[in-house]
CSV table of C-alpha atoms and ligand atoms in Angstrom, one decimal:
chain,number,residue,atom,x,y,z
R,12,UNK,CA,13.3,-20.7,3.6
R,13,UNK,CA,12.5,-18.7,6.7
R,14,UNK,CA,9.7,-16.7,5.0
R,15,UNK,CA,8.2,-20.0,3.8
R,16,UNK,CA,8.4,-21.4,7.4
R,17,UNK,CA,6.8,-18.2,8.7
R,18,UNK,CA,4.0,-18.4,6.1
R,19,UNK,CA,3.3,-22.0,7.2
R,20,UNK,CA,3.2,-21.0,10.9
R,21,UNK,CA,0.9,-18.1,10.1
R,22,UNK,CA,-1.5,-20.2,8.1
R,23,UNK,CA,-1.7,-22.9,10.8
R,24,UNK,CA,-4.4,-22.5,13.4
R,25,UNK,CA,-2.9,-24.1,16.5
R,26,UNK,CA,0.1,-26.4,16.4
R,27,UNK,CA,2.1,-27.8,13.5
R,28,UNK,CA,4.5,-30.7,14.1
R,29,UNK,CA,8.2,-30.5,13.3
R,30,UNK,CA,7.7,-33.6,11.1
R,31,UNK,CA,4.9,-31.9,9.1
R,32,UNK,CA,7.1,-28.8,8.7
R,33,UNK,CA,10.1,-30.8,7.5
R,34,UNK,CA,7.8,-32.6,5.1
R,35,UNK,CA,6.1,-29.5,3.6
R,36,UNK,CA,9.4,-27.6,3.3
R,37,UNK,CA,11.6,-30.5,2.3
R,38,UNK,CA,14.2,-29.9,5.0
R,39,UNK,CA,15.5,-31.9,7.9
R,40,UNK,CA,14.1,-31.8,11.4
R,41,UNK,CA,17.4,-30.3,12.6
R,42,UNK,CA,17.1,-27.6,9.9
R,43,UNK,CA,13.5,-26.8,11.1
R,44,UNK,CA,14.9,-26.4,14.7
R,45,UNK,CA,17.7,-24.1,13.5
R,46,UNK,CA,15.2,-21.9,11.6
R,47,UNK,CA,13.0,-21.7,14.6
R,48,UNK,CA,15.9,-20.5,16.7
R,49,UNK,CA,16.6,-17.8,14.1
R,50,UNK,CA,13.0,-16.7,14.2
R,51,UNK,CA,13.2,-16.5,18.0
R,52,UNK,CA,16.3,-14.3,17.8
R,53,UNK,CA,14.3,-12.0,15.5
R,54,UNK,CA,11.6,-11.4,18.1
R,55,UNK,CA,9.1,-14.1,17.1
R,56,UNK,CA,7.6,-15.8,20.1
R,57,UNK,CA,7.3,-19.5,19.4
R,58,UNK,CA,5.8,-22.1,21.6
R,59,UNK,CA,7.1,-25.7,21.3
R,60,UNK,CA,5.1,-28.4,22.9
R,61,UNK,CA,6.2,-32.1,22.9
R,62,UNK,CA,4.1,-34.3,20.6
R,63,UNK,CA,2.1,-31.3,19.4
R,64,UNK,CA,4.6,-29.2,17.6
R,65,UNK,CA,5.2,-25.5,17.1
R,66,UNK,CA,2.9,-22.5,17.4
R,67,UNK,CA,3.5,-18.8,16.6
R,68,UNK,CA,2.5,-16.7,19.6
R,69,UNK,CA,3.7,-13.3,18.8
R,70,UNK,CA,4.6,-12.2,15.3
R,71,UNK,CA,6.3,-8.8,15.5
R,72,UNK,CA,5.7,-8.1,11.9
R,73,UNK,CA,2.1,-9.2,11.6
R,74,UNK,CA,-0.5,-6.5,10.6
R,75,UNK,CA,-3.6,-8.4,11.6
R,76,UNK,CA,-6.8,-6.9,13.1
R,77,UNK,CA,-5.6,-7.0,16.7
R,78,UNK,CA,-2.2,-5.5,16.0
R,79,UNK,CA,-3.7,-2.7,14.0
R,80,UNK,CA,-6.4,-2.0,16.5
R,81,UNK,CA,-3.9,-1.8,19.3
R,82,UNK,CA,-2.2,1.1,17.4
R,83,UNK,CA,-5.1,3.0,15.8
R,84,UNK,CA,-5.8,6.6,16.8
R,85,UNK,CA,-8.5,7.4,14.2
R,86,UNK,CA,-12.2,8.1,14.6
R,87,UNK,CA,-13.5,6.5,11.4
R,88,UNK,CA,-10.8,5.1,9.2
R,89,UNK,CA,-9.8,1.6,10.1
R,90,UNK,CA,-12.6,1.1,12.6
R,91,UNK,CA,-13.7,-1.9,10.6
R,92,UNK,CA,-10.9,-4.2,9.6
R,93,UNK,CA,-11.1,-7.2,7.4
R,94,UNK,CA,-7.9,-9.2,7.6
R,95,UNK,CA,-6.9,-12.0,5.3
R,96,UNK,CA,-3.7,-14.0,5.1
R,97,UNK,CA,-4.0,-14.4,1.3
R,98,UNK,CA,-6.3,-12.9,-1.3
R,99,UNK,CA,-6.4,-12.5,-5.0
R,100,UNK,CA,-6.5,-8.7,-4.6
R,101,UNK,CA,-7.7,-6.6,-1.7
R,102,UNK,CA,-9.4,-4.4,-4.3
R,103,UNK,CA,-11.7,-7.2,-5.3
R,104,UNK,CA,-12.5,-8.0,-1.6
R,105,UNK,CA,-13.2,-4.3,-1.0
R,106,UNK,CA,-15.5,-3.9,-4.0
R,107,UNK,CA,-17.5,-6.9,-2.8
R,108,UNK,CA,-17.6,-5.5,0.8
R,109,UNK,CA,-18.7,-2.1,-0.5
R,110,UNK,CA,-21.5,-3.6,-2.6
R,111,UNK,CA,-22.7,-5.4,0.5
R,112,UNK,CA,-22.8,-2.0,2.3
R,113,UNK,CA,-19.5,-1.9,4.2
R,114,UNK,CA,-19.2,1.4,6.2
R,115,UNK,CA,-16.9,4.3,5.2
R,116,UNK,CA,-13.5,3.7,6.6
R,117,UNK,CA,-13.5,-0.1,6.4
R,118,UNK,CA,-10.1,-1.5,5.4
R,119,UNK,CA,-9.3,-4.8,3.9
R,120,UNK,CA,-5.7,-5.9,4.6
R,121,UNK,CA,-3.9,-8.9,3.3
R,122,UNK,CA,-0.5,-10.4,4.1
R,123,UNK,CA,-0.2,-11.6,0.5
R,124,UNK,CA,-1.9,-10.9,-2.8
R,125,UNK,CA,-1.8,-13.5,-5.5
R,126,UNK,CA,-2.9,-11.0,-8.2
R,127,UNK,CA,-2.2,-7.6,-6.8
R,128,UNK,CA,-3.4,-5.0,-9.3
R,129,UNK,CA,-1.8,-1.9,-10.7
R,130,UNK,CA,-3.4,0.6,-13.1
R,131,UNK,CA,-4.4,-0.5,-16.6
R,132,UNK,CA,-4.3,-4.2,-15.8
R,133,UNK,CA,-0.6,-4.1,-14.6
R,134,UNK,CA,0.6,-6.3,-11.9
R,135,UNK,CA,1.5,-5.3,-8.3
R,136,UNK,CA,4.1,-7.5,-6.7
R,137,UNK,CA,2.7,-8.4,-3.2
R,138,UNK,CA,4.8,-11.0,-1.4
R,139,UNK,CA,3.9,-12.2,2.1
R,140,UNK,CA,5.4,-11.0,5.4
R,141,UNK,CA,7.0,-7.8,4.1
R,142,UNK,CA,4.7,-5.2,2.6
R,143,UNK,CA,1.4,-3.5,3.4
R,144,UNK,CA,-1.3,-4.3,0.9
R,145,UNK,CA,-4.7,-2.8,1.7
R,146,UNK,CA,-7.8,-1.2,0.4
R,147,UNK,CA,-9.8,1.6,2.0
R,148,UNK,CA,-13.5,2.1,1.4
R,149,UNK,CA,-14.7,5.7,1.3
R,150,UNK,CA,-18.1,7.1,0.6
R,151,UNK,CA,-17.4,10.8,-0.1
R,152,UNK,CA,-20.3,13.1,-0.9
R,153,UNK,CA,-18.6,14.5,-4.0
R,154,UNK,CA,-19.5,14.3,-7.7
R,155,UNK,CA,-17.9,11.3,-9.5
R,156,UNK,CA,-15.7,13.6,-11.7
R,157,UNK,CA,-13.9,14.8,-8.6
R,158,UNK,CA,-12.9,11.4,-7.4
R,159,UNK,CA,-9.4,11.7,-9.0
R,160,UNK,CA,-8.7,14.3,-6.3
R,161,UNK,CA,-8.6,11.4,-3.8
R,162,UNK,CA,-5.7,9.9,-5.6
R,163,UNK,CA,-3.7,13.0,-4.9
R,164,UNK,CA,-5.0,13.2,-1.4
R,165,UNK,CA,-3.9,9.6,-0.9
R,166,UNK,CA,-0.4,10.4,-2.2
R,167,UNK,CA,-0.1,13.3,0.3
R,168,UNK,CA,-1.1,11.0,3.2
R,169,UNK,CA,1.2,8.2,2.2
R,170,UNK,CA,4.1,10.6,1.7
R,171,UNK,CA,3.6,12.2,5.1
R,172,UNK,CA,3.2,8.8,6.8
R,173,UNK,CA,6.5,7.6,5.4
R,174,UNK,CA,8.2,10.7,6.7
R,175,UNK,CA,6.6,10.4,10.1
R,176,UNK,CA,7.4,6.7,10.4
R,177,UNK,CA,11.0,6.7,9.1
R,178,UNK,CA,12.3,10.3,8.7
R,179,UNK,CA,12.7,9.7,5.0
R,180,UNK,CA,11.4,12.3,2.6
R,181,UNK,CA,9.7,10.7,-0.4
R,182,UNK,CA,8.6,12.5,-3.5
R,183,UNK,CA,5.3,12.2,-5.5
R,184,UNK,CA,5.3,11.4,-9.2
R,185,UNK,CA,2.0,12.4,-10.8
R,186,UNK,CA,-0.4,10.9,-10.3
R,187,UNK,CA,0.1,7.9,-8.0
R,188,UNK,CA,3.8,7.0,-7.5
R,189,UNK,CA,5.6,7.5,-4.2
R,190,UNK,CA,9.4,7.5,-4.8
R,191,UNK,CA,12.4,7.3,-2.6
R,192,UNK,CA,15.7,8.1,-4.3
R,193,UNK,CA,13.9,7.8,-7.6
R,194,UNK,CA,12.6,4.3,-6.9
R,195,UNK,CA,9.0,3.4,-6.3
R,196,UNK,CA,8.2,2.6,-2.7
R,197,UNK,CA,4.4,2.8,-2.9
R,198,UNK,CA,1.6,2.8,-5.4
R,199,UNK,CA,-2.0,3.9,-5.3
R,200,UNK,CA,-5.0,2.6,-7.3
R,201,UNK,CA,-8.3,4.5,-7.0
R,202,UNK,CA,-11.4,2.8,-8.3
R,203,UNK,CA,-15.0,3.8,-8.0
R,204,UNK,CA,-18.5,2.4,-7.8
R,205,UNK,CA,-20.8,5.1,-9.0
R,206,UNK,CA,-24.1,6.1,-10.5
R,207,UNK,CA,-24.0,8.8,-13.2
R,208,UNK,CA,-24.2,11.6,-10.6
R,209,UNK,CA,-23.5,10.0,-7.3
R,210,UNK,CA,-20.6,8.0,-5.9
R,211,UNK,CA,-21.5,4.8,-4.1
R,212,UNK,CA,-18.0,4.1,-3.0
R,213,UNK,CA,-14.4,4.9,-3.7
R,214,UNK,CA,-12.0,2.0,-3.2
R,215,UNK,CA,-8.5,3.3,-2.6
R,216,UNK,CA,-5.9,0.6,-2.9
R,217,UNK,CA,-2.5,1.3,-1.3
R,218,UNK,CA,0.6,-0.8,-1.6
R,219,UNK,CA,3.7,0.0,0.3
R,220,UNK,CA,7.0,-1.9,0.3
R,221,UNK,CA,7.9,-1.9,4.0
R,222,UNK,CA,10.5,-4.6,4.8
R,223,UNK,CA,11.5,-6.3,1.5
R,224,UNK,CA,15.2,-6.6,1.0
R,225,UNK,CA,15.0,-7.9,-2.5
R,226,UNK,CA,12.7,-7.6,-5.5
R,227,UNK,CA,12.1,-9.8,-8.6
R,228,UNK,CA,14.6,-9.0,-11.3
R,229,UNK,CA,12.3,-6.9,-13.4
R,230,UNK,CA,11.7,-4.6,-10.5
R,231,UNK,CA,15.1,-4.4,-8.9
R,232,UNK,CA,16.1,-1.2,-10.6
R,233,UNK,CA,12.8,0.6,-10.2
R,234,UNK,CA,11.4,-0.5,-6.8
R,235,UNK,CA,12.6,0.0,-3.2
R,236,UNK,CA,11.3,-0.5,0.3
R,237,UNK,CA,11.4,1.6,3.5
R,238,UNK,CA,13.9,-1.0,4.9
R,239,UNK,CA,16.2,-0.8,1.9
R,240,UNK,CA,16.2,3.0,2.2
R,241,UNK,CA,17.0,3.0,5.9
R,242,UNK,CA,20.1,0.8,6.2
R,243,UNK,CA,18.1,-2.3,7.0
R,244,UNK,CA,15.8,-1.0,9.7
R,245,UNK,CA,12.8,-3.2,10.1
R,246,UNK,CA,9.5,-1.3,10.4
R,247,UNK,CA,6.3,-2.6,12.1
R,248,UNK,CA,3.5,-2.8,9.5
R,249,UNK,CA,0.8,-2.3,12.1
R,250,UNK,CA,2.5,0.9,13.3
R,251,UNK,CA,2.8,2.1,9.7
R,252,UNK,CA,-0.8,1.6,8.8
R,253,UNK,CA,-1.9,3.3,12.1
R,254,UNK,CA,0.2,6.4,11.2
R,255,UNK,CA,-1.0,6.4,7.6
R,256,UNK,CA,-4.7,6.2,8.6
R,257,UNK,CA,-4.2,9.1,11.0
R,258,UNK,CA,-2.6,11.3,8.3
R,259,UNK,CA,-5.3,10.1,5.9
R,260,UNK,CA,-8.1,11.0,8.3
R,261,UNK,CA,-6.7,14.4,8.8
R,262,UNK,CA,-6.6,15.2,5.1
R,263,UNK,CA,-9.8,13.5,4.2
R,264,UNK,CA,-11.8,15.5,6.8
R,265,UNK,CA,-10.0,18.7,5.8
R,266,UNK,CA,-10.9,18.0,2.2
R,267,UNK,CA,-14.6,17.3,2.9
R,268,UNK,CA,-14.9,20.5,5.0
R,269,UNK,CA,-12.7,22.9,3.0
R,270,UNK,CA,-12.4,21.5,-0.5
R,271,UNK,CA,-9.4,20.5,-2.5
R,272,UNK,CA,-7.3,23.6,-2.5
R,273,UNK,CA,-5.1,22.8,0.6
R,274,UNK,CA,-4.6,19.3,-0.5
R,275,UNK,CA,-3.5,20.6,-3.9
R,276,UNK,CA,-1.0,23.0,-2.3
R,277,UNK,CA,0.4,20.3,-0.1
R,278,UNK,CA,0.6,17.9,-3.1
R,279,UNK,CA,2.5,20.5,-5.2
R,280,UNK,CA,5.0,21.0,-2.3
R,281,UNK,CA,5.7,17.2,-2.2
R,282,UNK,CA,5.9,16.5,-5.9
R,283,UNK,CA,8.8,16.7,-8.3
R,284,UNK,CA,6.8,16.4,-11.4
R,285,UNK,CA,5.9,20.1,-11.7
R,286,UNK,CA,8.4,22.3,-13.5
R,287,UNK,CA,10.1,19.3,-15.1
R,288,UNK,CA,10.3,18.4,-18.8
R,289,UNK,CA,8.5,15.2,-19.1
R,290,UNK,CA,7.2,12.6,-21.5
R,291,UNK,CA,3.6,11.6,-20.9
R,292,UNK,CA,2.4,8.4,-22.5
R,293,UNK,CA,-1.4,8.1,-22.6
R,294,UNK,CA,-3.4,5.3,-24.0
R,295,UNK,CA,-3.6,7.0,-27.4
R,296,UNK,CA,-0.5,9.2,-27.7
R,297,UNK,CA,2.9,10.4,-26.4
R,298,UNK,CA,3.4,14.0,-25.5
R,299,UNK,CA,6.5,15.9,-24.6
R,300,UNK,CA,6.6,19.2,-22.7
R,301,UNK,CA,6.9,20.8,-19.3
R,302,UNK,CA,4.6,19.9,-16.5
R,303,UNK,CA,3.4,23.3,-15.4
R,304,UNK,CA,0.8,22.4,-12.7
R,305,UNK,CA,-2.4,20.6,-11.9
R,306,UNK,CA,-5.9,21.8,-12.2
R,307,UNK,CA,-8.3,22.0,-9.3
R,308,UNK,CA,-9.5,18.6,-10.4
R,309,UNK,CA,-6.0,17.1,-10.1
R,310,UNK,CA,-5.6,17.0,-13.9
R,311,UNK,CA,-1.9,17.5,-15.0
R,312,UNK,CA,-1.2,20.5,-17.3
R,313,UNK,CA,1.5,19.9,-19.9
R,314,UNK,CA,2.9,22.9,-21.8
R,315,UNK,CA,4.1,21.6,-25.2
R,316,UNK,CA,7.0,23.2,-27.1
R,317,UNK,CA,4.5,25.2,-29.3
R,318,UNK,CA,3.1,26.7,-26.1
R,319,UNK,CA,-0.2,24.9,-26.2
R,320,UNK,CA,-1.4,23.5,-22.9
R,321,UNK,CA,-2.7,19.9,-22.8
R,322,UNK,CA,-4.8,18.4,-20.1
R,323,UNK,CA,-3.5,15.0,-19.0
R,324,UNK,CA,-6.1,12.8,-17.3
R,325,UNK,CA,-4.2,9.6,-17.2
R,326,UNK,CA,-0.7,8.7,-18.3
R,327,UNK,CA,2.6,7.3,-17.4
R,328,UNK,CA,5.2,9.9,-16.9
R,329,UNK,CA,8.9,9.7,-17.5
R,330,UNK,CA,11.6,12.3,-17.4
P,108,BT5,C1,0.2,1.2,-9.0
P,108,BT5,O1,-0.1,0.9,-10.4
P,108,BT5,O2,1.2,1.7,-8.6
P,108,BT5,C2,-1.0,0.9,-8.1
P,108,BT5,C3,-0.6,-0.2,-7.1
P,108,BT5,C4,-1.7,-0.4,-6.1
P,108,BT5,C5,-1.4,-1.6,-5.3
P,108,BT5,C6,-2.4,-1.8,-4.2
P,108,BT5,S1,-1.9,-3.0,-3.0
P,108,BT5,C7,-3.5,-3.0,-2.3
P,108,BT5,C8,-4.5,-2.9,-3.4
P,108,BT5,N1,-4.9,-4.2,-4.0
P,108,BT5,C9,-4.5,-4.3,-5.3
P,108,BT5,O3,-4.7,-5.3,-6.0
P,108,BT5,N2,-3.9,-3.2,-5.7
P,108,BT5,C10,-3.8,-2.2,-4.6
P,108,BT5,P1,0.8,1.3,-11.6
P,108,BT5,O4,1.1,2.8,-11.5
P,108,BT5,O5,0.1,0.8,-12.8
P,108,BT5,O6,2.2,0.6,-11.3
P,108,BT5,C11,2.4,-0.7,-11.6
P,108,BT5,C12,3.8,-1.0,-11.9
P,108,BT5,O7,4.6,-0.8,-10.7
P,108,BT5,C13,4.2,-2.3,-12.4
P,108,BT5,O8,4.0,-2.4,-13.8
P,108,BT5,C14,5.6,-2.5,-12.0
P,108,BT5,O9,6.5,-1.9,-12.9
P,108,BT5,C15,5.7,-1.7,-10.7
P,108,BT5,N3,5.5,-2.6,-9.5
P,108,BT5,C16,4.8,-3.7,-9.4
P,108,BT5,N4,4.9,-4.1,-8.1
P,108,BT5,C17,5.7,-3.2,-7.4
P,108,BT5,C18,6.1,-3.1,-6.1
P,108,BT5,N5,5.8,-4.0,-5.1
P,108,BT5,N6,6.9,-2.1,-5.8
P,108,BT5,C19,7.2,-1.2,-6.7
P,108,BT5,N7,6.9,-1.2,-8.0
P,108,BT5,C20,6.1,-2.2,-8.3
């Protein structure tokens, strides 16, 4: 109920009356008042004005433009911020912004996605108030076939940011999963707008479960959040995105200047996929073998039992 109330307060420009809240949420005025007190105890600053109603002044967990800008320490990434309370998917918004010429480093952040996207048309669960759902627009001067390297670079930046923000040490599962204790805490979706020989834009979608304490049933065994993995500590989403964009900027500039090699080495140090016996399910077939490394393009090398090496460009990996 409290998250519904928060959503209502966040969506309202100005004041909303206690009566309106009790009507919209189907609870009594006394219950509204009690929930407001709880929110206050949790650090939310609420103004209550007779005959006008309630207004949210300070939202400790909001990751809006002002909150992010107050924390940012980057030169280019995140200098342009488009913030929305609710979108279909930040990827769609970012594609549109990129087509209209948005500058490199622009981020599109949403509190909630109604149709968050995973790879291959899968769904990304993106409830309001708890996670970080955003897309970053890059315009790297690299050939289109090298764009998958950016997925690995992103995984390195997200992993390092989690460690810096929480002290936890996630592991990367090729190509795009960030895991804590074997459960997925973040996912990455890299998409591209490109001519045959030139990238127009790369849209890097990043979803990180920050403060969720529960997941829908189908995810409860496979998903986790930073909060769940740190005994209920609540993290600031604005702090987290600022840390992540700093790590990202460091690696992105390093990559553009010196190439993929150092990113690859760092990625290999942070993954648990390499050296493991795995099952790789691609769109057309299932392969079993040992993951022996990645190529300089970020392609996974799988050594089959007969010794032959397969190049895996896109697949789901299980152990
Ligand atoms: C991904 O796909 O992991 C990419 C997720 C990218 C999400 C970001 S959020 C901002 C931007 N806007 C978008 O619309 N998308 C990006 P994939 O590897 O296909 O994994 C999808 C699978 O992860 C689902 O089929 C579920 O099993 C699981 N899953 C869904 N929501 C999850 C969540 N919140 N946490 C952990 N696992 C989840």
